[in-house]
Amino acid sequence: MTDVAAEDGPRIEPSARVLLHDLAVRRDRDEWIVGRMATRTFVALPAAGARALELLGDGRSVARTAETLRAETGEEFEITDFVRDLAALGFVARIADRPLPDAEPPRASLPWLRPRHVRFALHPAPAVLAGVLLAAAVAVLVRRPDLLPGYRDLLWSPHGSLVLFSGAAAGWALLLAHELAHLVTARAAGVPGRMRLGTRLQFLVMQTDISGIELAPRRHRMTAYLAGIALNLSVASALVLILAVTDTGTTAHRLLAAALLLALMPLPFQCMVFTRTDLYFVLQDVTGCRNLYGDGLAYARYVSRRVTRRLRPGRSTEAGDRSAEAGDPSVPLPPHERRAVRLYSVVLVAGTAACLAFMAAVTLPVDVALLVRAVRGLGPGHSLADTADSAAVLVTLGGINVLWLVTKWRDRRSRSGPSSP
């Protein structure tokens, strides 16, 4: 309960009845996840809070709800403040005869796609089919390991511009299909979902917001989280099977090998859970953490400040330890979350440092070398094909970098704007 909500919220009489919006509720260990799918707003409540919500939803007044809770638990509850907080979350439609203003729900991608259209995505059959394809592909690769692609398979044509444009088109098509798999699976569970571009450290990514899947059963949640990885593996498995019956040395074989590599390339990135990939959400769900990344980041900053204090000369160690313990953001968390958050903070710091070091040591020098080579290729004395290849490199690299900068600026603006959480 916040002081701001208590001061600025609507006036609530003890006799007032509360009309709630359509809310979804799911039990999670000792708490209850409550959310409004239309606005994608969710909160974790203790058992008493879930019971108060149930009583208010049954039409009991604020005073009667407080009396019932006191009779059931023997404790006093500030139901008036509780209702104010619910109103601030957008869960309350009306208090007594006063309707409350409602925020406009966020836009969903492909709003015409209804849960009944994609209900098959939650059926066990697609998962079984993906497993059969993967098993068949692994069996083929065991017998013919020469089908495993290498980085040279991307250079399927002597024309660099053709390789560049075809690779970019295939890569973005696979990325879109990956995110559509998340969207379709979440939509089948009744979650709206929205796809958009975003950034993770130095990476430009496409991401799908499926907030609300937290309210679905665990099998549906895991299916939605892993749908993109399953699609990549299914595409790669199908390509392996087709490669096995395609003559080597042909253009078709080279194209298929390049496509196979493009389908497999995003999978190692999914292991980078410190960038909130698909496997991060699986890890967060398995560990039972509410906000593994946010809590891990807060704990890492706390440890950094604590180490900095210890290195300052002339500071009392005992007093510093007591002060640091009081400021530990992981202390209020349940024990199972506290352990997961502290371990994840190590992965977060180490992984972020490794990624940034790789960018400084490899990515930036390679980009600069490609740009310099492309600029030189535009000069006199080069063939038309060389000039076209150089122009293609400049256009592609320039476009990707501009898109990354625009997306990064938009993300920062949305986080610092008045509507950010």
XYZ file of N, CA and C in Angstrom, residues 167-409:
729
model
N 20.603 -13.538 -47.155
C 20.769 -13.905 -45.748
C 19.940 -13.019 -44.834
N 19.928 -11.692 -45.137
C 19.133 -10.779 -44.318
C 17.641 -11.100 -44.435
N 17.188 -11.373 -45.668
C 15.766 -11.680 -45.872
C 15.374 -12.975 -45.154
N 16.200 -14.023 -45.305
C 15.891 -15.296 -44.650
C 15.972 -15.169 -43.130
N 16.979 -14.432 -42.647
C 17.134 -14.268 -41.206
C 15.947 -13.542 -40.571
N 15.500 -12.457 -41.210
C 14.372 -11.712 -40.663
C 13.072 -12.503 -40.799
N 12.948 -13.297 -41.869
C 11.750 -14.137 -42.010
C 11.687 -15.178 -40.886
N 12.830 -15.802 -40.579
C 12.863 -16.771 -39.478
C 12.602 -16.101 -38.137
N 13.131 -14.876 -37.975
C 12.904 -14.151 -36.731
C 11.425 -13.825 -36.554
N 10.781 -13.395 -37.649
C 9.352 -13.103 -37.588
C 8.550 -14.370 -37.275
N 8.919 -15.489 -37.901
C 8.224 -16.751 -37.627
C 8.415 -17.177 -36.171
N 9.618 -16.954 -35.631
C 9.913 -17.270 -34.230
C 8.975 -16.504 -33.300
N 8.852 -15.197 -33.535
C 7.998 -14.378 -32.669
C 6.520 -14.677 -32.896
N 6.144 -15.012 -34.130
C 4.756 -15.392 -34.391
C 4.389 -16.659 -33.626
N 5.352 -17.554 -33.459
C 5.085 -18.769 -32.686
C 4.720 -18.414 -31.249
N 5.454 -17.442 -30.655
C 5.099 -16.980 -29.309
C 3.706 -16.355 -29.296
N 3.447 -15.485 -30.271
C 2.175 -14.767 -30.309
C 0.998 -15.721 -30.479
N 1.123 -16.673 -31.409
C 0.035 -17.602 -31.682
C -0.257 -18.468 -30.459
N 0.794 -18.960 -29.810
C 0.597 -19.820 -28.636
C -0.026 -19.043 -27.492
N 0.446 -17.809 -27.281
C -0.149 -16.996 -26.223
C -1.593 -16.639 -26.545
N -1.870 -16.333 -27.816
C -3.233 -15.996 -28.204
C -4.165 -17.188 -27.989
N -3.676 -18.381 -28.220
C -4.488 -19.576 -27.969
C -4.872 -19.685 -26.498
N -4.015 -19.145 -25.609
C -4.314 -19.158 -24.174
C -5.116 -17.938 -23.742
N -5.520 -17.091 -24.715
C -6.328 -15.921 -24.397
C -5.536 -14.678 -24.084
N -4.220 -14.681 -24.345
C -3.366 -13.529 -24.071
C -3.204 -12.716 -25.359
N -3.465 -11.393 -25.343
C -3.418 -10.605 -26.583
C -2.045 -10.653 -27.273
N -0.981 -10.198 -26.609
C 0.365 -10.236 -27.174
C 0.623 -9.127 -28.167
N 1.858 -8.646 -28.167
C 2.259 -7.584 -29.101
C 3.709 -7.761 -29.487
N 3.980 -7.729 -30.791
C 5.345 -7.859 -31.309
C 5.904 -6.469 -31.622
N 7.190 -6.292 -31.329
C 7.855 -5.032 -31.654
C 9.365 -5.232 -31.618
N 10.073 -4.270 -32.185
C 11.527 -4.306 -32.129
C 12.002 -3.814 -30.768
N 13.137 -4.336 -30.340
C 13.724 -3.912 -29.079
C 15.224 -4.125 -29.103
N 15.896 -3.796 -28.020
C 17.340 -3.983 -27.919
C 17.661 -4.746 -26.645
N 18.668 -5.595 -26.733
C 19.220 -6.309 -25.585
C 20.729 -6.115 -25.651
N 21.256 -5.252 -24.738
C 22.664 -4.863 -24.802
C 22.977 -4.325 -26.195
N 23.916 -4.969 -26.923
C 24.263 -4.472 -28.252
C 23.447 -5.127 -29.352
N 22.465 -5.943 -29.002
C 21.711 -6.706 -29.998
C 20.395 -6.013 -30.340
N 20.089 -5.994 -31.634
C 18.777 -5.577 -32.106
C 17.912 -6.824 -32.204
N 16.784 -6.840 -31.515
C 15.957 -8.044 -31.449
C 14.508 -7.696 -31.747
N 13.761 -8.717 -32.114
C 12.318 -8.610 -32.165
C 11.772 -9.365 -30.956
N 10.834 -8.752 -30.243
C 10.335 -9.352 -29.011
C 8.813 -9.308 -28.996
N 8.233 -10.253 -28.299
C 6.784 -10.360 -28.192
C 6.389 -10.256 -26.736
N 5.599 -9.250 -26.431
C 5.093 -9.058 -25.082
C 3.868 -9.950 -24.894
N 4.013 -10.972 -24.079
C 2.885 -11.871 -23.801
C 2.536 -11.799 -22.317
N 2.586 -10.574 -21.775
C 2.166 -10.379 -20.391
C 0.737 -10.871 -20.231
N 0.529 -11.655 -19.240
C -0.775 -12.277 -19.031
C -0.681 -13.783 -19.071
N 0.383 -14.284 -19.715
C 0.557 -15.733 -19.751
C 0.840 -16.266 -18.343
N 1.216 -15.346 -17.418
C 1.447 -15.744 -16.031
C 0.198 -16.346 -15.393
N -0.972 -15.982 -15.921
C -2.224 -16.465 -15.361
C -2.648 -17.813 -15.938
N -1.950 -18.283 -16.951
C -2.297 -19.547 -17.600
C -1.700 -20.720 -16.827
N -2.197 -21.933 -17.048
C -1.582 -23.117 -16.426
C -0.122 -23.267 -16.843
N 0.640 -23.976 -16.036
C 2.084 -24.080 -16.291
C 2.393 -24.660 -17.668
N 1.643 -25.677 -18.106
C 1.915 -26.268 -19.418
C 1.741 -25.239 -20.526
N 0.748 -24.392 -20.415
C 0.532 -23.351 -21.417
C 1.630 -22.297 -21.346
N 2.064 -21.966 -20.137
C 3.140 -20.985 -19.998
C 4.414 -21.495 -20.653
N 4.796 -22.734 -20.348
C 6.016 -23.294 -20.911
C 5.912 -23.434 -22.435
N 4.745 -23.784 -22.919
C 4.556 -23.890 -24.371
C 4.764 -22.542 -25.032
N 4.218 -21.478 -24.430
C 4.381 -20.134 -24.998
C 5.840 -19.685 -24.945
N 6.546 -19.966 -23.844
C 7.942 -19.553 -23.722
C 8.838 -20.278 -24.728
N 8.568 -21.564 -24.958
C 9.464 -22.391 -25.774
C 9.002 -22.524 -27.221
N 7.897 -21.859 -27.582
C 7.353 -22.016 -28.937
C 8.332 -21.548 -30.003
N 9.032 -20.443 -29.756
C 9.978 -19.929 -30.752
C 11.150 -20.871 -30.964
N 11.725 -21.381 -29.873
C 12.835 -22.328 -29.987
C 12.372 -23.595 -30.704
N 11.160 -24.068 -30.381
C 10.632 -25.264 -31.039
C 10.476 -25.040 -32.534
N 10.060 -23.826 -32.932
C 9.912 -23.556 -34.365
C 11.267 -23.585 -35.070
N 12.285 -22.941 -34.466
C 13.618 -22.957 -35.077
C 14.148 -24.380 -35.225
N 13.967 -25.185 -34.181
C 14.439 -26.562 -34.240
C 13.671 -27.367 -35.282
N 12.375 -27.105 -35.415
C 11.569 -27.833 -36.400
C 11.994 -27.471 -37.811
N 12.219 -26.176 -38.072
C 12.675 -25.746 -39.395
C 14.036 -26.360 -39.697
N 14.954 -26.295 -38.727
C 16.287 -26.868 -38.926
C 16.204 -28.374 -39.163
N 15.351 -29.072 -38.438
C 15.211 -30.518 -38.608
C 14.688 -30.855 -39.998
N 13.685 -30.100 -40.453
C 13.144 -30.333 -41.792
C 14.198 -30.079 -42.863
N 15.021 -29.046 -42.673
C 16.078 -28.755 -43.647
C 17.122 -29.865 -43.677
N 17.454 -30.438 -42.524
C 18.409 -31.558 -42.489
C 17.874 -32.739 -43.293
N 16.585 -33.045 -43.129
C 15.992 -34.168 -43.853
C 15.965 -33.916 -45.354
N 15.719 -32.665 -45.742
C 15.723 -32.346 -47.178
C 17.143 -32.380 -47.729
N 18.098 -31.879 -46.936
C 19.503 -31.910 -47.371
C 19.980 -33.338 -47.628
N 19.490 -34.262 -46.828
C 19.938 -35.651 -46.945
C 19.570 -36.265 -48.290
N 18.551 -35.730 -48.954
C 18.128 -36.286 -50.246
C 18.424 -35.334 -51.397
N 19.247 -34.314 -51.143
C 19.620 -33.338 -52.173
C 21.058 -33.568 -52.589
N 21.303 -33.523 -53.891
C 22.660 -33.746 -54.405
C 23.601 -32.659 -53.900
N 24.760 -33.100 -53.399
C 25.753 -32.140 -52.928
C 26.378 -31.425 -54.114
N 26.839 -30.187 -53.851
C 27.471 -29.398 -54.899
C 26.501 -28.592 -55.733
N 25.220 -28.836 -55.605
C 24.232 -28.085 -56.376
C 23.894 -26.781 -55.656
N 23.321 -25.854 -56.416
C 22.913 -24.579 -55.819
C 21.846 -24.795 -54.754
N 20.944 -25.730 -55.012
C 19.889 -26.024 -54.034
C 20.488 -26.513 -52.715
N 21.498 -27.370 -52.802
C 22.140 -27.892 -51.597
C 22.819 -26.768 -50.826
N 23.501 -25.874 -51.550
C 24.178 -24.759 -50.877
C 23.170 -23.822 -50.216
N 22.065 -23.566 -50.893
C 21.029 -22.706 -50.313
C 20.422 -23.328 -49.059
N 20.154 -24.634 -49.125
C 19.586 -25.320 -47.971
C 20.554 -25.325 -46.793
N 21.841 -25.501 -47.057
C 22.842 -25.486 -45.981
C 22.916 -24.100 -45.338
N 22.836 -23.048 -46.169
C 22.847 -21.691 -45.618
C 21.603 -21.437 -44.773
N 20.445 -21.903 -45.259
C 19.207 -21.729 -44.499
C 19.258 -22.500 -43.177
N 19.850 -23.692 -43.190
C 19.984 -24.484 -41.970
C 20.823 -23.749 -40.933
N 21.915 -23.142 -41.386
C 22.769 -22.403 -40.457
C 22.025 -21.195 -39.886
N 21.255 -20.512 -40.727
C 20.493 -19.355 -40.258
C 19.424 -19.763 -39.249
N 18.854 -20.954 -39.410
C 17.847 -21.431 -38.461
C 18.464 -21.808 -37.119
N 19.722 -22.270 -37.143
C 20.379 -22.700 -35.905
C 21.076 -21.562 -35.171
N 21.461 -20.515 -35.905
C 22.246 -19.439 -35.292
C 21.575 -18.760 -34.097
N 20.249 -18.537 -34.080
C 19.653 -17.864 -32.912
C 19.619 -18.709 -31.644
N 19.812 -20.029 -31.754
C 19.642 -20.891 -30.588
C 20.684 -20.645 -29.486
N 21.985 -20.490 -29.817
C 22.934 -20.171 -28.736
C 22.596 -18.875 -28.016
N 22.034 -17.904 -28.735
C 21.655 -16.642 -28.106
C 20.613 -16.859 -27.013
N 19.747 -17.872 -27.180
C 18.709 -18.124 -26.191
C 19.290 -18.537 -24.841
N 20.522 -19.042 -24.843
C 21.167 -19.427 -23.585
C 21.667 -18.211 -22.795
N 21.651 -17.039 -23.398
C 22.114 -15.823 -22.731
C 20.967 -15.272 -21.876
N 20.672 -15.961 -20.781
C 19.510 -15.611 -19.971
C 19.645 -14.239 -19.325
N 20.851 -13.694 -19.273
C 21.041 -12.365 -18.693
C 20.507 -11.268 -19.610
N 20.095 -11.607 -20.838
C 19.473 -10.639 -21.737
C 17.963 -10.880 -21.860
N 17.395 -11.658 -20.956
C 15.950 -11.935 -20.909
C 15.458 -12.595 -22.207
N 16.106 -13.682 -22.552
C 15.708 -14.468 -23.712
C 14.554 -15.400 -23.330
N 14.148 -16.247 -24.279
C 13.057 -17.189 -24.008
C 13.389 -18.088 -22.818
N 14.623 -18.577 -22.749
C 15.004 -19.454 -21.648
C 15.046 -18.715 -20.313
N 15.212 -17.397 -20.353
C 15.146 -16.616 -19.116
C 13.765 -16.752 -18.475
N 12.720 -16.659 -19.296
C 11.373 -16.744 -18.749
C 11.070 -18.153 -18.231
N 11.653 -19.153 -18.892
C 11.530 -20.510 -18.364
C 12.209 -20.588 -16.995
N 13.409 -20.030 -16.901
C 14.148 -20.044 -15.639
C 13.391 -19.283 -14.558
N 12.827 -18.138 -14.902
C 12.074 -17.347 -13.926
C 10.866 -18.116 -13.423
N 10.199 -18.820 -14.323
C 9.022 -19.590 -13.927
C 9.416 -20.767 -13.047
N 10.476 -21.475 -13.409
C 10.904 -22.661 -12.653
C 11.368 -22.274 -11.243
N 12.056 -21.136 -11.130
C 12.554 -20.708 -9.820
C 11.468 -20.046 -8.977
N 10.320 -19.730 -9.590
C 9.229 -19.105 -8.846
C 9.481 -17.660 -8.509
N 10.335 -16.969 -9.275
C 10.643 -15.562 -9.020
C 9.636 -14.660 -9.736
N 9.321 -13.543 -9.095
C 8.393 -12.586 -9.697
C 9.082 -11.746 -10.770
N 10.311 -11.288 -10.462
C 11.048 -10.421 -11.388
C 12.526 -10.744 -11.244
N 12.942 -11.844 -11.833
C 14.302 -12.340 -11.651
C 15.325 -11.324 -12.149
N 15.082 -10.726 -13.311
C 16.047 -9.767 -13.862
C 16.126 -8.505 -12.998
N 14.963 -7.922 -12.663
C 14.962 -6.699 -11.870
C 15.562 -6.901 -10.493
N 15.200 -7.989 -9.828
C 15.761 -8.259 -8.505
C 17.248 -8.601 -8.588
N 17.634 -9.337 -9.630
C 19.057 -9.659 -9.797
C 19.887 -8.424 -10.059
N 19.357 -7.504 -10.865
C 20.065 -6.258 -11.146
C 20.192 -5.411 -9.886
N 19.108 -5.336 -9.099
C 19.153 -4.568 -7.856
C 20.175 -5.161 -6.880
N 20.237 -6.495 -6.796
C 21.193 -7.121 -5.890
C 22.632 -6.908 -6.376
N 22.846 -6.968 -7.693
C 24.190 -6.737 -8.223
C 24.653 -5.308 -7.921
N 23.754 -4.344 -8.046
C 24.112 -2.955 -7.719
C 24.411 -2.805 -6.227
N 23.632 -3.502 -5.408
C 23.871 -3.460 -3.958
C 25.255 -4.020 -3.621
N 25.613 -5.163 -4.204
C 26.927 -5.762 -3.954
C 28.035 -4.830 -4.442
N 27.812 -4.191 -5.584
C 28.815 -3.260 -6.115
C 29.035 -2.095 -5.153
N 27.946 -1.544 -4.613
C 28.095 -0.440 -3.651
C 28.795 -0.919 -2.383
N 28.479 -2.144 -1.958
C 29.088 -2.675 -0.741
C 30.591 -2.866 -0.915
N 30.991 -3.399 -2.071
C 32.422 -3.580 -2.341
C 33.120 -2.229 -2.400
N 32.461 -1.255 -3.020
C 33.056 0.081 -3.111
C 33.267 0.676 -1.726
N 32.290 0.480 -0.827
C 32.434 0.994 0.539
C 33.617 0.340 1.246
N 33.767 -0.966 1.068
C 34.857 -1.675 1.744
C 36.224 -1.179 1.283
N 36.307 -0.745 0.028
C 37.595 -0.300 -0.512
C 37.939 1.124 -0.099
N 36.962 1.855 0.463
C 37.248 3.226 0.893
C 38.061 3.196 2.188
N 39.164 3.943 2.252
C 39.982 3.938 3.471
C 39.289 4.686 4.612
N 39.538 4.229 5.847
C 39.047 4.925 7.026
C 37.595 4.680 7.353
N 36.932 3.698 6.714
C 35.517 3.432 6.991
C 35.404 2.252 7.954
N 34.514 2.371 8.934
C 34.302 1.307 9.916
C 33.687 0.086 9.237
N 34.367 -1.055 9.315
C 33.881 -2.269 8.649
C 32.615 -2.792 9.298
N 32.571 -2.784 10.638
C 31.402 -3.324 11.338
C 30.161 -2.484 11.050
N 30.303 -1.164 11.133
C 29.160 -0.282 10.854
C 28.735 -0.398 9.402
N 29.734 -0.533 8.526
C 29.408 -0.672 7.102
C 28.657 -1.958 6.822
N 29.038 -3.058 7.499
C 28.343 -4.333 7.298
C 26.893 -4.250 7.761
N 26.655 -3.591 8.928
C 25.281 -3.467 9.408
C 24.440 -2.629 8.456
N 25.022 -1.531 7.974
C 24.295 -0.666 7.039
C 24.011 -1.388 5.730
N 24.995 -2.165 5.235
C 24.821 -2.876 3.968
C 23.751 -3.952 4.092
N 23.754 -4.674 5.234
C 22.762 -5.728 5.423
C 21.355 -5.147 5.422
N 21.212 -3.954 6.003
C 19.893 -3.319 6.037
C 19.426 -2.911 4.645
N 20.375 -2.636 3.756
C 19.994 -2.195 2.415
C 19.965 -3.302 1.386
N 20.138 -4.569 1.794
C 20.148 -5.702 0.864
C 18.745 -5.890 0.285
N 18.548 -5.672 -1.044
C 17.199 -5.775 -1.622
C 16.685 -7.203 -1.690
N 17.551 -8.197 -1.488
C 17.098 -9.584 -1.570
C 16.567 -10.117 -0.239
N 16.803 -9.394 0.861
C 16.393 -9.873 2.190
C 14.875 -10.045 2.299
N 14.052 -9.101 1.784
C 12.596 -9.292 1.929
C 12.027 -10.433 1.084
N 12.802 -10.971 0.150
C 12.287 -12.011 -0.731
C 12.173 -13.342 0.017
N 11.256 -14.215 -0.417
C 11.203 -15.560 0.166
C 12.533 -16.283 -0.054
N 12.872 -17.247 0.795
C 14.185 -17.911 0.688
C 14.478 -18.486 -0.686
N 13.483 -19.144 -1.334
C 13.760 -19.751 -2.631
C 14.039 -18.682 -3.687
N 13.373 -17.521 -3.599
C 13.646 -16.440 -4.532
C 14.993 -15.797 -4.238
N 15.312 -15.640 -2.953
C 16.564 -14.991 -2.582
C 17.759 -15.760 -3.144
N 17.733 -17.081 -3.009
C 18.844 -17.893 -3.531
C 18.944 -17.761 -5.046
N 17.808 -17.826 -5.742
C 17.814 -17.735 -7.201
C 18.299 -16.370 -7.664
N 17.857 -15.314 -6.997
C 18.239 -13.950 -7.382
C 19.735 -13.726 -7.199
N 20.288 -14.201 -6.099
C 21.717 -13.994 -5.857
C 22.572 -14.767 -6.855
N 22.157 -15.973 -7.197
C 22.900 -16.736 -8.201
C 22.753 -16.101 -9.581
N 21.546 -15.667 -9.902
C 21.322 -15.048 -11.217
C 22.114 -13.746 -11.355
N 22.295 -13.007 -10.255
C 23.042 -11.755 -10.336
C 24.478 -11.997 -10.799
N 25.059 -13.144 -10.402
C 26.416 -13.488 -10.852
C 26.419 -13.724 -12.366
N 25.423 -14.484 -12.849
C 25.298 -14.738 -14.290
C 25.061 -13.435 -15.029
N 24.244 -12.560 -14.466
C 23.932 -11.281 -15.099
C 25.174 -10.419 -15.288
N 25.957 -10.290 -14.233
C 27.156 -9.444 -14.307
C 28.200 -10.065 -15.235
N 28.472 -11.362 -15.068
C 29.494 -12.026 -15.890
C 29.089 -12.033 -17.365
N 27.829 -12.362 -17.645
C 27.375 -12.410 -19.033
C 27.383 -11.058 -19.696
N 26.939 -10.021 -18.987
C 26.937 -8.674 -19.552
C 28.359 -8.212 -19.845
N 29.271 -8.458 -18.911
C 30.670 -8.066 -19.123
C 31.265 -8.790 -20.328
N 30.976 -10.092 -20.460
C 31.511 -10.860 -21.586
C 30.960 -10.344 -22.907
N 29.660 -10.027 -22.948
C 29.044 -9.530 -24.182
C 29.648 -8.196 -24.609
N 29.790 -7.285 -23.653
C 30.346 -5.968 -23.976
C 31.812 -6.080 -24.383
N 32.551 -6.993 -23.735
C 33.954 -7.195 -24.118
C 34.047 -7.764 -25.532
N 33.160 -8.699 -25.868
C 33.161 -9.267 -27.218
C 32.832 -8.189 -28.257
N 31.895 -7.304 -27.917
C 31.558 -6.230 -28.845
C 32.766 -5.323 -29.088
N 33.485 -4.981 -28.011
C 34.631 -4.092 -28.154
C 35.798 -4.761 -28.883
N 35.997 -6.069 -28.628
C 37.166 -6.752 -29.188
C 36.926 -7.329 -30.576
N 35.684 -7.676 -30.904
C 35.414 -8.381 -32.160
C 34.413 -7.636 -33.046
N 33.214 -7.368 -32.507
C 32.145 -6.842 -33.347
C 32.494 -5.494 -33.950
N 32.910 -4.543 -33.118
C 33.222 -3.205 -33.636
C 34.384 -3.222 -34.627
N 35.517 -3.914 -34.326
C 36.594 -3.966 -35.327
C 36.156 -4.587 -36.654
N 35.330 -5.639 -36.598
C 34.860 -6.260 -37.830
C 33.969 -5.294 -38.611
N 33.062 -4.595 -37.919
C 32.190 -3.632 -38.585
C 33.007 -2.522 -39.242
N 33.995 -2.025 -38.511
C 34.833 -0.960 -39.073
C 35.598 -1.464 -40.292
N 36.158 -2.675 -40.209
C 36.900 -3.236 -41.344
C 35.994 -3.414 -42.565
N 34.764 -3.897 -42.340
C 33.824 -4.067 -43.454
C 33.458 -2.730 -44.078
N 33.249 -1.721 -43.240
C 32.896 -0.406 -43.763
C 34.043 0.203 -44.575
N 35.265 0.080 -44.047
C 36.429 0.615 -44.766
C 36.606 -0.097 -46.104
N 36.454 -1.418 -46.078
C 36.593 -2.189 -47.313
C 35.498 -1.823 -48.320
N 34.282 -1.591 -47.811
C 33.180 -1.230 -48.698
C 33.399 0.152 -49.311
N 33.892 1.087 -48.522
C 34.147 2.441 -49.043
C 35.232 2.400 -50.112
N 36.262 1.616 -49.871
C 37.325 1.497 -50.870
C 36.810 0.860 -52.155
N 35.846 -0.030 -52.036
C 35.294 -0.687 -53.211
C 34.470 0.215 -54.091
N 34.102 1.383 -53.569
C 33.327 2.328 -54.370
C 34.207 3.230 -55.229
N 35.507 3.182 -54.998
C 36.413 4.056 -55.721
C 36.637 3.626 -57.166
N 37.353 4.437 -57.951
C 37.636 4.087 -59.351
C 38.547 2.873 -59.447
N 38.483 2.214 -60.590
C 39.326 1.048 -60.832
C 38.706 -0.255 -60.394
N 37.449 -0.245 -59.945
C 36.775 -1.467 -59.521
C 35.666 -1.802 -60.504
N 35.384 -3.085 -60.627
C 34.343 -3.533 -61.543
C 32.960 -3.145 -61.023
N 31.978 -3.254 -61.909
C 30.606 -2.928 -61.529
C 30.106 -3.866 -60.430
N 30.499 -5.146 -60.503
C 30.074 -6.109 -59.488
C 30.667 -5.760 -58.118
N 31.952 -5.365 -58.091
C 32.589 -4.983 -56.832
C 31.917 -3.743 -56.244
N 31.585 -2.798 -57.097
C 30.922 -1.583 -56.625
C 29.546 -1.892 -56.052
N 28.824 -2.784 -56.733
C 27.490 -3.162 -56.245
C 27.590 -3.874 -54.900
N 28.583 -4.758 -54.742
C 28.758 -5.454 -53.474
C 29.103 -4.475 -52.357
N 29.974 -3.520 -52.634
C 30.349 -2.533 -51.622
C 29.152 -1.680 -51.219
N 28.356 -1.273 -52.212
C 27.169 -0.481 -51.904
C 26.182 -1.282 -51.063
N 26.051 -2.576 -51.363
C 25.142 -3.420 -50.593
C 25.591 -3.522 -49.141
N 26.896 -3.668 -48.896
C 27.417 -3.742 -47.537
C 27.139 -2.439 -46.791
N 27.385 -1.302 -47.447
C 27.154 -0.012 -46.799
C 25.683 0.194 -46.457
N 24.808 -0.151 -47.406
C 23.367 0.027 -47.168
C 22.890 -0.882 -46.033
N 23.325 -2.148 -46.040
C 22.870 -3.091 -45.022
C 23.384 -2.722 -43.636
N 24.694 -2.500 -43.506
C 25.252 -2.144 -42.210
C 24.706 -0.812 -41.713
N 24.609 0.150 -42.636
C 24.069 1.450 -42.247
C 22.627 1.343 -41.793
N 21.816 0.567 -42.514
C 20.415 0.407 -42.135
C 20.252 -0.261 -40.786
N 21.043 -1.308 -40.539
C 20.948 -2.016 -39.260
C 21.356 -1.101 -38.104
N 22.435 -0.339 -38.287
C 22.890 0.544 -37.210
C 21.906 1.677 -36.937
N 21.323 2.234 -37.989
C 20.323 3.289 -37.802
C 19.097 2.721 -37.087
N 18.666 1.536 -37.493
C 17.508 0.905 -36.852
C 17.802 0.615 -35.387
N 19.020 0.174 -35.076
C 19.398 -0.087 -33.688
C 19.360 1.194 -32.870
N 19.908 2.287 -33.423
C 19.920 3.561 -32.695
C 18.513 4.084 -32.449
N 17.655 4.010 -33.457
C 16.277 4.485 -33.307
C 15.539 3.652 -32.256
N 15.713 2.331 -32.304
C 15.040 1.457 -31.340
C 15.562 1.700 -29.928
N 16.875 1.889 -29.782
C 17.461 2.161 -28.470
C 16.936 3.472 -27.913
N 16.852 4.489 -28.762
C 16.334 5.790 -28.326
C 14.874 5.676 -27.903
